[in-house]
XYZ file of C-alpha atoms in Angstrom:
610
model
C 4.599 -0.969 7.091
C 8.058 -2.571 8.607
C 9.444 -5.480 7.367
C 10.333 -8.804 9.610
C 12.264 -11.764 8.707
C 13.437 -14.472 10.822
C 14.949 -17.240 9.994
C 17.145 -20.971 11.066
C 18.785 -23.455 10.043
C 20.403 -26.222 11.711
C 22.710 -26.924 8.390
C 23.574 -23.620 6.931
C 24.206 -20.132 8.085
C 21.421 -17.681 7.681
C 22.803 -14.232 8.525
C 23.496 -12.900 5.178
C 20.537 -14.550 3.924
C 18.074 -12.979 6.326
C 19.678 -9.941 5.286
C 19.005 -10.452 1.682
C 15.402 -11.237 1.891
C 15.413 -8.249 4.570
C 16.193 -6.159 1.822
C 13.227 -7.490 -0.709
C 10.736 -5.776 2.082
C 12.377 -2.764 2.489
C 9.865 -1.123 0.399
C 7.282 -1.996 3.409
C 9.705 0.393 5.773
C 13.336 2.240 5.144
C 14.082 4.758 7.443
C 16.135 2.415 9.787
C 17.352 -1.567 9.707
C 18.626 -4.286 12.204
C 19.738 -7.729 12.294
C 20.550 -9.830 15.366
C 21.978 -13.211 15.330
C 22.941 -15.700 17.963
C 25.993 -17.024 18.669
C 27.169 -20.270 20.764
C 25.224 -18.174 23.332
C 25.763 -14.656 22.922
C 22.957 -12.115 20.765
C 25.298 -9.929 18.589
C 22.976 -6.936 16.848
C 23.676 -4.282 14.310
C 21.701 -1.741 12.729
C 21.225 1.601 11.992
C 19.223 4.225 10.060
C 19.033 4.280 6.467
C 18.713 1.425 3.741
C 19.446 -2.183 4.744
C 19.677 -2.651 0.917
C 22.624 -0.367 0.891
C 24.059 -1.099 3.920
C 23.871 -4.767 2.263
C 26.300 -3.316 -0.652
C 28.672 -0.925 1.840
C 29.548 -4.370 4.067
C 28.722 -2.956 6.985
C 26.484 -6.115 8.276
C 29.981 -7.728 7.728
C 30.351 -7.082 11.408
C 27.375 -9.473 12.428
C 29.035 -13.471 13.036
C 28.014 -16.271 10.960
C 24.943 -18.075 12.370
C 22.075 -20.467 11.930
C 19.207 -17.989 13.869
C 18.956 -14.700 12.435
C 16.159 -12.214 13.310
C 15.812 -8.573 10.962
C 13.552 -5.491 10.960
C 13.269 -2.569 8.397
C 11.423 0.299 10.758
C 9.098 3.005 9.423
C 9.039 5.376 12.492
C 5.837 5.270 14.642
C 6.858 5.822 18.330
C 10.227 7.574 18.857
C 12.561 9.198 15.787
C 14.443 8.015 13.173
C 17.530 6.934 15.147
C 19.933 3.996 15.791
C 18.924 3.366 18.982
C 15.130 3.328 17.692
C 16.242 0.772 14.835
C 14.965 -3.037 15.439
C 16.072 -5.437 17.264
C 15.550 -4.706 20.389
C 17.677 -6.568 23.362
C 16.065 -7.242 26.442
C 17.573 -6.096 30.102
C 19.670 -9.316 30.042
C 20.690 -9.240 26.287
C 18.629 -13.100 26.111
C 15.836 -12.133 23.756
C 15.977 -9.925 20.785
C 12.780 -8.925 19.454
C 11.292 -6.497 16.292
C 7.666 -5.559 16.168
C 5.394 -4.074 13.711
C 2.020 -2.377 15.007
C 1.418 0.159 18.070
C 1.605 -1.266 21.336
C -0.786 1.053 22.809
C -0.452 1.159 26.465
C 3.421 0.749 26.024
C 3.772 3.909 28.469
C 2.290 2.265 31.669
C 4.294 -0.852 30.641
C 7.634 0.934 30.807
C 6.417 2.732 34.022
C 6.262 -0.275 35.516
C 9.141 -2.020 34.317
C 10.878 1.091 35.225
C 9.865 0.659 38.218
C 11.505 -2.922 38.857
C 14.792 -1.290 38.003
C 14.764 -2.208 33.805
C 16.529 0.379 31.996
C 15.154 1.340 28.330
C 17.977 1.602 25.392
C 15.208 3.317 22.686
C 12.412 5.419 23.264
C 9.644 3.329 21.168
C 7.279 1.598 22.078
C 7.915 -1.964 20.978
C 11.090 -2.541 23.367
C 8.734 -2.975 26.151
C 8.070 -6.179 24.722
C 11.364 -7.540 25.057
C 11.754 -6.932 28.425
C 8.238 -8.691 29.714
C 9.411 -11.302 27.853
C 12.794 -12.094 29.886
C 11.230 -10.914 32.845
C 8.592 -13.988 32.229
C 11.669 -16.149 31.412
C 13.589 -15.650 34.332
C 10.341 -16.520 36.497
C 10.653 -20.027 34.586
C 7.910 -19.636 31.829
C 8.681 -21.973 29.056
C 9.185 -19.560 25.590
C 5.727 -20.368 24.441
C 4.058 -18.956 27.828
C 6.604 -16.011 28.371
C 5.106 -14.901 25.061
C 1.647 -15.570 25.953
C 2.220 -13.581 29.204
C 3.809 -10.897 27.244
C 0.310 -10.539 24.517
C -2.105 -10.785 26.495
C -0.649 -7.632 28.596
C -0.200 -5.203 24.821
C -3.114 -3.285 23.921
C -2.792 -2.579 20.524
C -1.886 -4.542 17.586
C 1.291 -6.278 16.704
C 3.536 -8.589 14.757
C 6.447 -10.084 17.109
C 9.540 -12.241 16.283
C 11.698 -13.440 19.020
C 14.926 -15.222 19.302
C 16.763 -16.199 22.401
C 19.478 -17.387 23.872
C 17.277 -20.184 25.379
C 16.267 -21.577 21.997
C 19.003 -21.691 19.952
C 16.897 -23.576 16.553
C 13.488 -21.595 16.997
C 12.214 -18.299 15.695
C 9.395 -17.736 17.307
C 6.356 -15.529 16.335
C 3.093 -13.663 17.964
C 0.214 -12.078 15.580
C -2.303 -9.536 16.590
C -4.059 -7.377 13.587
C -0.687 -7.571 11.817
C 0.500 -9.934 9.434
C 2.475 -12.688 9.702
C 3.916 -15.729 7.805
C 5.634 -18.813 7.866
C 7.184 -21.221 5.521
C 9.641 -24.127 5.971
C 11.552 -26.601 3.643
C 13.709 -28.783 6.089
C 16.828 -26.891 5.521
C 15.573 -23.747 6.482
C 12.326 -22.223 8.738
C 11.328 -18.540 7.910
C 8.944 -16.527 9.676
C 8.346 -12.745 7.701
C 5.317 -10.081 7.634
C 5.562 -10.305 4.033
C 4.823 -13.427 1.714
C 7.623 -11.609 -0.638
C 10.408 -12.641 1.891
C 9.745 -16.460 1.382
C 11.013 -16.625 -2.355
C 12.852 -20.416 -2.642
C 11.469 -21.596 0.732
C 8.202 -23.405 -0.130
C 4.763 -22.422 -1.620
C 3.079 -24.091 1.262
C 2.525 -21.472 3.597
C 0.999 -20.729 6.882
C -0.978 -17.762 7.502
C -0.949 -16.591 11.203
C -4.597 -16.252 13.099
C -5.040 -12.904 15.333
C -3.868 -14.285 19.021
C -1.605 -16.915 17.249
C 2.057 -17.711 18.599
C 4.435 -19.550 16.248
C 7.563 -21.699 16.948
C 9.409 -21.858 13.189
C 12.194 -24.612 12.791
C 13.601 -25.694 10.005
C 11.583 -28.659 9.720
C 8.093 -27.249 11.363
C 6.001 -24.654 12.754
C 4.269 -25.342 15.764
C 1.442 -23.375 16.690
C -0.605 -21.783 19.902
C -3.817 -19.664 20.295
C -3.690 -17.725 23.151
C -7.132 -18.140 25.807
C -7.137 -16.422 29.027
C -3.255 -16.053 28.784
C -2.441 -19.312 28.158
C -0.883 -20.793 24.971
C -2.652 -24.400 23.693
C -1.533 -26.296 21.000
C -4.139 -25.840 17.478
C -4.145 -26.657 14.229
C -3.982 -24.040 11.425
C -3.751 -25.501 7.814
C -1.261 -24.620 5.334
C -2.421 -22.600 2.081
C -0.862 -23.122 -1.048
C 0.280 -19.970 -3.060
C -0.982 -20.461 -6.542
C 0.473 -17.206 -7.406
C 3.673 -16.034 -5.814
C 4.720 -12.371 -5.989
C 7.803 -12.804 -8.260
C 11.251 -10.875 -7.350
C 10.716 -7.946 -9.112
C 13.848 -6.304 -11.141
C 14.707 -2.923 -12.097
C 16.010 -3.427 -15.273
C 17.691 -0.629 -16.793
C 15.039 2.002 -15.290
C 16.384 4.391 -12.719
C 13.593 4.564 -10.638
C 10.970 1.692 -10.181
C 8.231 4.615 -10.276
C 8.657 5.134 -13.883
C 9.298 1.486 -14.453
C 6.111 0.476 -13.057
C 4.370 3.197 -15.221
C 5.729 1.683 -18.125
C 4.145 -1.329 -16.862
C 0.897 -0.137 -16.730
C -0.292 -1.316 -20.010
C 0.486 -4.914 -18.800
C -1.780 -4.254 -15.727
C -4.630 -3.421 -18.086
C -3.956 -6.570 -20.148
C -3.861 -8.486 -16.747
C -7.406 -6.698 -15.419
C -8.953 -7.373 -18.885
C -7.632 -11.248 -18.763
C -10.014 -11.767 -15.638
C -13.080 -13.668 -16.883
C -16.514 -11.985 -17.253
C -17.843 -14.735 -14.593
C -15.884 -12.881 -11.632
C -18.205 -9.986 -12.107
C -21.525 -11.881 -12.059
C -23.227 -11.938 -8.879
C -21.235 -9.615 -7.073
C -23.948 -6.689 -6.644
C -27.463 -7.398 -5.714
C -29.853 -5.170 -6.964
C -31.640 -2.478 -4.873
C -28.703 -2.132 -2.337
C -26.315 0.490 -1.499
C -22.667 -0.545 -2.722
C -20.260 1.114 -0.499
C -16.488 1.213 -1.546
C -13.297 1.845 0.847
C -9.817 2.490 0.497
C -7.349 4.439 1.394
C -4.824 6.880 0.290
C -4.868 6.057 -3.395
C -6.882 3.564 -3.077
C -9.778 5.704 -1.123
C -9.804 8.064 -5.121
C -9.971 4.809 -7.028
C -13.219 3.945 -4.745
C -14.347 7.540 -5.483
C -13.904 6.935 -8.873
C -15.725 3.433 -8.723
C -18.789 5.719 -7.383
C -19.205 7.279 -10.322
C -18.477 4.421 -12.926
C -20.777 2.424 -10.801
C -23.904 4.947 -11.322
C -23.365 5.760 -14.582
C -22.781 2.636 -16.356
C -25.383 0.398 -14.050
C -27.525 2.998 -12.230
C -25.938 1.359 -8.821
C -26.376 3.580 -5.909
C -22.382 4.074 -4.181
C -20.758 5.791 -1.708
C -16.988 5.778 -1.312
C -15.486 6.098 2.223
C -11.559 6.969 3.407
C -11.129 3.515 5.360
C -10.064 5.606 8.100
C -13.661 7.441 8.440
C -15.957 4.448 7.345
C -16.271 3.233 11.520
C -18.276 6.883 11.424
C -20.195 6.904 8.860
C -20.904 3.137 7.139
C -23.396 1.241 7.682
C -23.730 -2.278 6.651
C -25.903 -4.772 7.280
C -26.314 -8.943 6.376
C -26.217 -9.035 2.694
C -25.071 -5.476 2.125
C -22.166 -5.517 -0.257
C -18.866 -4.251 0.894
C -15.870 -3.612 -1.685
C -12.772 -2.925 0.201
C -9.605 -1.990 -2.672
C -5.899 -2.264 -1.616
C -2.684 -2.862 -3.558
C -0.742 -4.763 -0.832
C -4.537 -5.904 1.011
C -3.220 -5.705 4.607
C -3.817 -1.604 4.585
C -4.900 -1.674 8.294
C -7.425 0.577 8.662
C -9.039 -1.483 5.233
C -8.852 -4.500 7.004
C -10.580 -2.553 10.317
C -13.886 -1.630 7.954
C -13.877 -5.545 6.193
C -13.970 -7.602 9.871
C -16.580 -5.265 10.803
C -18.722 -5.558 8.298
C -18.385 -9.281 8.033
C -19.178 -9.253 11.792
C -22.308 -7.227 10.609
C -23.100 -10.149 7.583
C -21.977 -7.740 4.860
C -20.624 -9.531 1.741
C -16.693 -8.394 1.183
C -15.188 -7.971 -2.362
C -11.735 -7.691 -2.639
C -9.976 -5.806 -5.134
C -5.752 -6.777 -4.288
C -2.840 -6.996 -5.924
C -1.233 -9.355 -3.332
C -2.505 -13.208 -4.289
C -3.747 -14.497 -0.428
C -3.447 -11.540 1.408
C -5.119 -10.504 4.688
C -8.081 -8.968 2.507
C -7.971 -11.764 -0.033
C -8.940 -14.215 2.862
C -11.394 -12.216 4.453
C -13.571 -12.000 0.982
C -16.271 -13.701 -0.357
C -15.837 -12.540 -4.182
C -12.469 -11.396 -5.199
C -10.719 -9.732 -8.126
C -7.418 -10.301 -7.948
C -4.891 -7.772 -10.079
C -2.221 -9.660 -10.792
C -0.038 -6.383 -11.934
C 3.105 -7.717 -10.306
C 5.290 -6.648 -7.451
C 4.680 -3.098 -7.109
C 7.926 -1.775 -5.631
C 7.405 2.720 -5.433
C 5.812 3.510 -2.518
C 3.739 5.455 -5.240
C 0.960 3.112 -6.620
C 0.756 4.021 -10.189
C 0.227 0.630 -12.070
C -1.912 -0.858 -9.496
C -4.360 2.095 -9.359
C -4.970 1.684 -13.152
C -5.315 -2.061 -12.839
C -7.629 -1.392 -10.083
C -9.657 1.308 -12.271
C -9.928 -1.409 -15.103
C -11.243 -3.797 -12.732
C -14.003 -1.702 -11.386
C -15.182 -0.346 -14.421
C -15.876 -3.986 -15.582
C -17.574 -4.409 -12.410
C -19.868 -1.540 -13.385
C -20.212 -2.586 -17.245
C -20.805 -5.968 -16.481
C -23.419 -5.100 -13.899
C -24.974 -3.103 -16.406
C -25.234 -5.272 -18.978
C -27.109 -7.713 -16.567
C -29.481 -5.361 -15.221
C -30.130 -3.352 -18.225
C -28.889 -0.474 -17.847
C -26.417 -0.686 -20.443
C -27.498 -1.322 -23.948
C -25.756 -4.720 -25.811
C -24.164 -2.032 -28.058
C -23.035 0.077 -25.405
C -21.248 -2.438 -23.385
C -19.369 -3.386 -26.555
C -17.905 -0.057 -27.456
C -16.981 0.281 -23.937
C -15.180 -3.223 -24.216
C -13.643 -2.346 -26.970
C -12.246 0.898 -26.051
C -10.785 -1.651 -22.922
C -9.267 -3.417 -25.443
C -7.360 -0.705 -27.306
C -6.613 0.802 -23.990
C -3.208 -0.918 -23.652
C -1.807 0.213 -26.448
C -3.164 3.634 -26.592
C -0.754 3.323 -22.886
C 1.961 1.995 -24.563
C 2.032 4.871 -27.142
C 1.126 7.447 -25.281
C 3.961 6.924 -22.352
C 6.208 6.877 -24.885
C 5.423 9.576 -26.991
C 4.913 12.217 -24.582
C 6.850 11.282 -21.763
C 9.460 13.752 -23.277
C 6.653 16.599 -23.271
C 5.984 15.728 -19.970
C 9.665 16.266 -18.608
C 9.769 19.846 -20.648
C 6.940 20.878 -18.424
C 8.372 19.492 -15.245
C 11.738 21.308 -16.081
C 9.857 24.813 -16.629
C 7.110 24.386 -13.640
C 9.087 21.958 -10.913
C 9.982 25.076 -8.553
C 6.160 25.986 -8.049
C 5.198 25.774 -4.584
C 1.681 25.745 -5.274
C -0.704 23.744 -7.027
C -4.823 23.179 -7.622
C -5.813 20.214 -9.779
C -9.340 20.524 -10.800
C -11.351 18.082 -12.135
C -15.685 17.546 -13.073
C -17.473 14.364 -12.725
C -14.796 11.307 -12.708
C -12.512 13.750 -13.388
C -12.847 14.791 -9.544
C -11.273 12.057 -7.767
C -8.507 11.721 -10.740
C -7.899 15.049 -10.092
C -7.601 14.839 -6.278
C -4.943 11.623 -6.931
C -3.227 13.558 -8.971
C -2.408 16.011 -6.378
C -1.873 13.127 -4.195
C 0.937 11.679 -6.193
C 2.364 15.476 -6.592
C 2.656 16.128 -2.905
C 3.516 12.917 -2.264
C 6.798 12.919 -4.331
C 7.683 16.412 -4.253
C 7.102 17.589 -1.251
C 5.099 20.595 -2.692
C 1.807 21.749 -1.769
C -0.693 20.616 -3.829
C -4.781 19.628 -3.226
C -7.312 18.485 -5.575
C -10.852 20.399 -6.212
C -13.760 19.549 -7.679
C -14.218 22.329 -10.678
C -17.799 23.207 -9.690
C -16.636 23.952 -6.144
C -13.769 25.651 -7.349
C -15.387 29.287 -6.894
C -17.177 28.483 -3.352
C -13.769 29.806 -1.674
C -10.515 27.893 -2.853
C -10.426 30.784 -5.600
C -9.100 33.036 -2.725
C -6.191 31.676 -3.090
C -5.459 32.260 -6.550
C -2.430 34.673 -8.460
C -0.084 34.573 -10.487
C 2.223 32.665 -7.833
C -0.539 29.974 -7.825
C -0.559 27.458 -10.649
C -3.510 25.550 -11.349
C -3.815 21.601 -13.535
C -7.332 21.339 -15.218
C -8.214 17.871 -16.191
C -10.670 18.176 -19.360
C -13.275 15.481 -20.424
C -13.617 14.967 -24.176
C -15.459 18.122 -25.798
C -17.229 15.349 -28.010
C -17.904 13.184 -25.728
C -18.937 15.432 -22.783
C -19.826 18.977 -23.424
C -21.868 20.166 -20.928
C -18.832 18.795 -18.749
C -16.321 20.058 -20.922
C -17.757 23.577 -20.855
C -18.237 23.882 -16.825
C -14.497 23.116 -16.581
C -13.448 25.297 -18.672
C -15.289 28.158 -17.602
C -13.765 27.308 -14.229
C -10.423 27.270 -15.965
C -11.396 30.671 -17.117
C -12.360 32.598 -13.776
C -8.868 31.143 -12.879
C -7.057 32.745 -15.653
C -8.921 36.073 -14.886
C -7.447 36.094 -11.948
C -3.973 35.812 -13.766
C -3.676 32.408 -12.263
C -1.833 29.995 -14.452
C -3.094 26.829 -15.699
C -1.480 24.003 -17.202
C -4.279 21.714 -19.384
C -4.584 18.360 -19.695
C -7.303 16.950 -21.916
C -8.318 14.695 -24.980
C -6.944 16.392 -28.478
C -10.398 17.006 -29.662
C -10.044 20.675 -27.569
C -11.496 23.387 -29.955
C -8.401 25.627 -31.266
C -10.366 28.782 -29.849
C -10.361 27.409 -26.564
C -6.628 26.729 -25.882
C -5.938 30.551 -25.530
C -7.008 30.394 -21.572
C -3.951 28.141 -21.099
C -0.683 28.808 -20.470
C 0.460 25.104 -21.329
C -1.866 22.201 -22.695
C -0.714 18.737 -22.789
C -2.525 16.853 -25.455
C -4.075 12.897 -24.987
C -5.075 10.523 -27.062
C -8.871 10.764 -27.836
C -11.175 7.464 -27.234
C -14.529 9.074 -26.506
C -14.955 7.037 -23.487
C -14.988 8.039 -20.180
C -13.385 4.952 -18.842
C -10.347 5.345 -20.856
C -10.215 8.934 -20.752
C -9.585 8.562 -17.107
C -6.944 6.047 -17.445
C -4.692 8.351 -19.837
C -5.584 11.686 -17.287
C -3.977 9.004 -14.285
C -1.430 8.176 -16.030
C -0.311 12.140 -17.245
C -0.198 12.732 -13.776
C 1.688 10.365 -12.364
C 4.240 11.117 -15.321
C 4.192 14.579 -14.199
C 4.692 14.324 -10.631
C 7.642 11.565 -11.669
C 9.297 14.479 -13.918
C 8.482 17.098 -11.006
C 10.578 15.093 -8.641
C 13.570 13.754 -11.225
C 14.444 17.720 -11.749
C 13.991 18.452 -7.758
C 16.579 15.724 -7.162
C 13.907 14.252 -4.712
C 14.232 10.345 -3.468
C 11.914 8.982 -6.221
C 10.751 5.374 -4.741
C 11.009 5.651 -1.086
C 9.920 9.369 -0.202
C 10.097 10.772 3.389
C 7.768 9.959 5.404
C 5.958 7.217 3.437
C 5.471 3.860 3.218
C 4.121 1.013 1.066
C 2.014 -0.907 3.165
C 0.420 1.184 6.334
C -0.283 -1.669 8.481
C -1.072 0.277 11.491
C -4.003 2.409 12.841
């Protein structure tokens, strides 16, 4: 969730430069920045709430000296508000260490008791700054760095990601890694240490990737590194793993928002899904087992959507599971497959479900955006995105590309078993294969249609979106991305369901979005939505439809707006265009509420803590 870059250099200054690669993580956290740097020997910090990015722009790091050890944090509040004093770094009692954290320390209360107690005074009310101070406490008993630190992790219960300067160590950042990522690259003129393989752009592609109890010392010319046993720090080896696919610097362009840029990316992520070879699908599901699928937020509805695709294109039994909730209620033994799905793949409570089940000998598949991530290491199979930086803290993009990869999963799978006739796993390829440009077209034909509804309906408080079948969990994202971006209530409901209570709710205040399956294609389906739709509009409750153009003329009476999609017949696409008319709506929702677009309150890109 918050971003951390250190970096030194014995040649060049590094305080603007850790800075600038602060900035490229800010999407990871942005309600509050820092940057310390040392000085002959002096710490000098500044930071402050808001955007380091803009902050960048304004000058106002200006104030921080030239120097060749830099430490930075963007913070996305967990312990203690949204305040200077809260911002990272934190100084210790005798200003000789600075430190940022991500994770939650959790027994940082009887910590600060106790440091309380040996007279330490506390600057910031989170719980990280403990860390600082156990640290120069250890240092002014005469631990070395390297055993300060150990001291200091083996007495946090919780998880973390540290980076420490000091005064003491004036060419070293140095690093600690518990459940939280970190990573390290060097090149001889500069050593980097960041949460975030994004933040080493023009260091090296030779990277190291930090173990759980790991401590780092970064230099410009090497990384040294510990494993902590029985609170001691000795010396191990960790290889270094090339990046075969960096996460490129992504650029705005001309778009104003990156949410509606990375929409108009979204036929590319198709085209990248489909590019995957058919011999990544083979072998992944064994027959005769339960497939169980986990994600969360977003991610969570694309496994719920996987459930379905999975059973009705390859008679696969699936559950999906809220990462959060699978400790309750999976259970996975040896051989059991496992497919965890995560844009950024170090989604913490993700990563929680896939070390427990490969404890258990359950077989992981990864489905990630982010080339070597957390998740991509942890799995046996993996099918890898490859959308591109996703920027918005709003995955739109990536949740199609994830969609696309899934459903070839299921087809594929399928075909092999039998389930799926050679003639229907070719139409269903080949509606894949047109899906792009159906995208293309579509995003740019009715985005303007789109934005007249927004414009009439953005000041409703309220909102249902229903959904049948697949259309279920599209529905219940589509709420997700509504609420999520502006800040209005909103809840998806399954259509059936609809009139077991939920229609309580319902007037002419209350506005309801109906996702429709193809009338063709499904009609049973087709007709239990809309006679859902219909007790709705009984009830003088408005709804807004949004369904394949094949809608019988008699039938669009019951609506007070219907927003028309391209028809392919197939429920695999069919989905895909409903995702993507949401997200375009809840986009156009928030551009005429004025809201903040790509960084929303309260949010963050990556939640990489429990």
């Amino acid at each position: 969730m918050c971003g951390i870059v250190g970096m030194t250099s014995p040649e060049i200054t590094v305080t603007g430069l850790t800075a600038e690669q602060l900035a490229v993580l800010e999407y990871r956290g942005y309600d509050s920045w820092g940057l310390a740097c040392l000085t002959d020997t002096a710490l000098s910090v500044v930071k402050d709430t808001g955007s380091v990015g803009k902050a960048l722009a304004e000058g106002r790091l200006d104030a921080l000296p030239e120097s060749r050890l830099a430490l930075g944090h963007t913070r996305w509040a967990t312990h203690g508000g949204v305040t200077a004093a809260n911002a990272h770094p934190h100084l210790s009692y005798n200003r000789a260490v600075a430190v940022v954290h991500n994770g939650v320390i959790e027994n940082h209360l009887a910590l600060r008791r106790e440091l309380e107690a040996d007279g330490i005074t506390f600057a910031s009310d989170t719980d990280s700054e403990v860390a600082a101070h156990l640290l120069a406490r250890h240092l002014e008993r005469g631990a070395s760095m390297r055993d300060a630190i150990a001291a200091t992790t083996s007495a946090l219960a919780g998880e973390y990601a540290l980076a420490v300067i000091a005064t003491s160590d004036p060419a070293t950042v140095w690093g600690a890694k518990h459940k939280s990522p970190l990573v390290v690259a060097y090149d001889g003129n500069r050593g980097i240490l960041a949460s975030d393989q994004m933040a080493l752009d023009g260091i090296s592609d030779q990277v190291l990737f930090l173990y759980d109890g790991d401590i780092v010392a970064v230099r410009a010319d090497s990384a040294d590194t510990y494993t902590t046993v029985d609170h001691t720090a000795h010396p191990v080896e960790r290889e270094f793993t090339r990046l075969a696919a960096r996460q490129e610097r992504a650029d705005k362009g001309e778009y104003p928002h990156w949410m509606i840029k990375e929409i108009h990316e979204t036929p590319a992520a198709v085209q990248a899904a489909l590019a995957l070879p058919a011999e990544h699908f083979a072998g992944i599901l064994p027959p005769d087992r339960l497939v169980t699928l986990v994600g969360a937020g977003s991610a969570f509805y694309v496994a719920s959507m996987g459930q379905y695709l999975l059973k009705s294109l390859a008679g696969v039994r699936a559950t999906a599971l809220p990462s959060d909730e699978a400790e309750y209620l999976a259970v996975l033994g040896a051989g059991d497959p496992l497919i965890a799905i995560s844009q950024s793949g170090e989604t913490f409570d993700t990563l929680e479900v896939c070390r427990d089940a490969i404890a258990a000998g359950a077989v992981l598949t990864s489905i990630c955006n982010v080339p070597s991530s957390t998740q991509e290491r942890l799995a046996t199979h993996r099918l890898p995105q490859g959308s591109g930086p996703e920027i918005c803290v709003l995955s739109t993009k990536s949740i199609v590309s994830q969609v696309v990869l899934l459903a070839r999963l299921a087809l594929e799978t399928g075909h092999t078993n039998g389930t799926l006739t050679g003639e229907q796993h070719h139409a269903h390829q080949q509606s894949l294969e047109r899906l792009a440009d159906t995208l293309t077209e579509f995003i740019a034909t009715t985005a303007t249609s789109v934005q007249a509804l927004a414009v009439k309906y953005s000041h409703v408080a309220d909102w249902f979106f229903l959904g049948r079948g697949i259309l279920y969990p599209a529905a219940c994202e589509s709420a997700l991305k509504f609420k999520e971006v502006n800040y209005h209530h909103a809840e998806g409901a399954a259509a059936g369901f609809f009139k077991h209570g939920t229609i309580s709710l319902i007037d002419e205040h209350f506005y309801t979005v109906a996702l429709l399956p193809s009338h063709t294609a499904a009609p049973d389906r087709y007709a239990a939505t809309l006679a859902a739709v219909s007790e709705i509009a009984a009830r003088k409750g408005p709804v807004i439809g949004i369904g394949p153009a094949d809608i019988p003329a008699d039938d669009l009476g019951v609506f007070a707006e219907y927003l028309l999609l391209p028809y392919h017949g197939d429920d695999i696409a069919d989905l895909i265009v409903n995702l993507v008319a949401g997200q375009l709506l809840a986009y156009y929702c928030a551009l005429d509420l004025g809201r903040e677009i790509d960084q929303p309150r309260s949010l963050a890109k990556s939640v990489t803590v429990r």
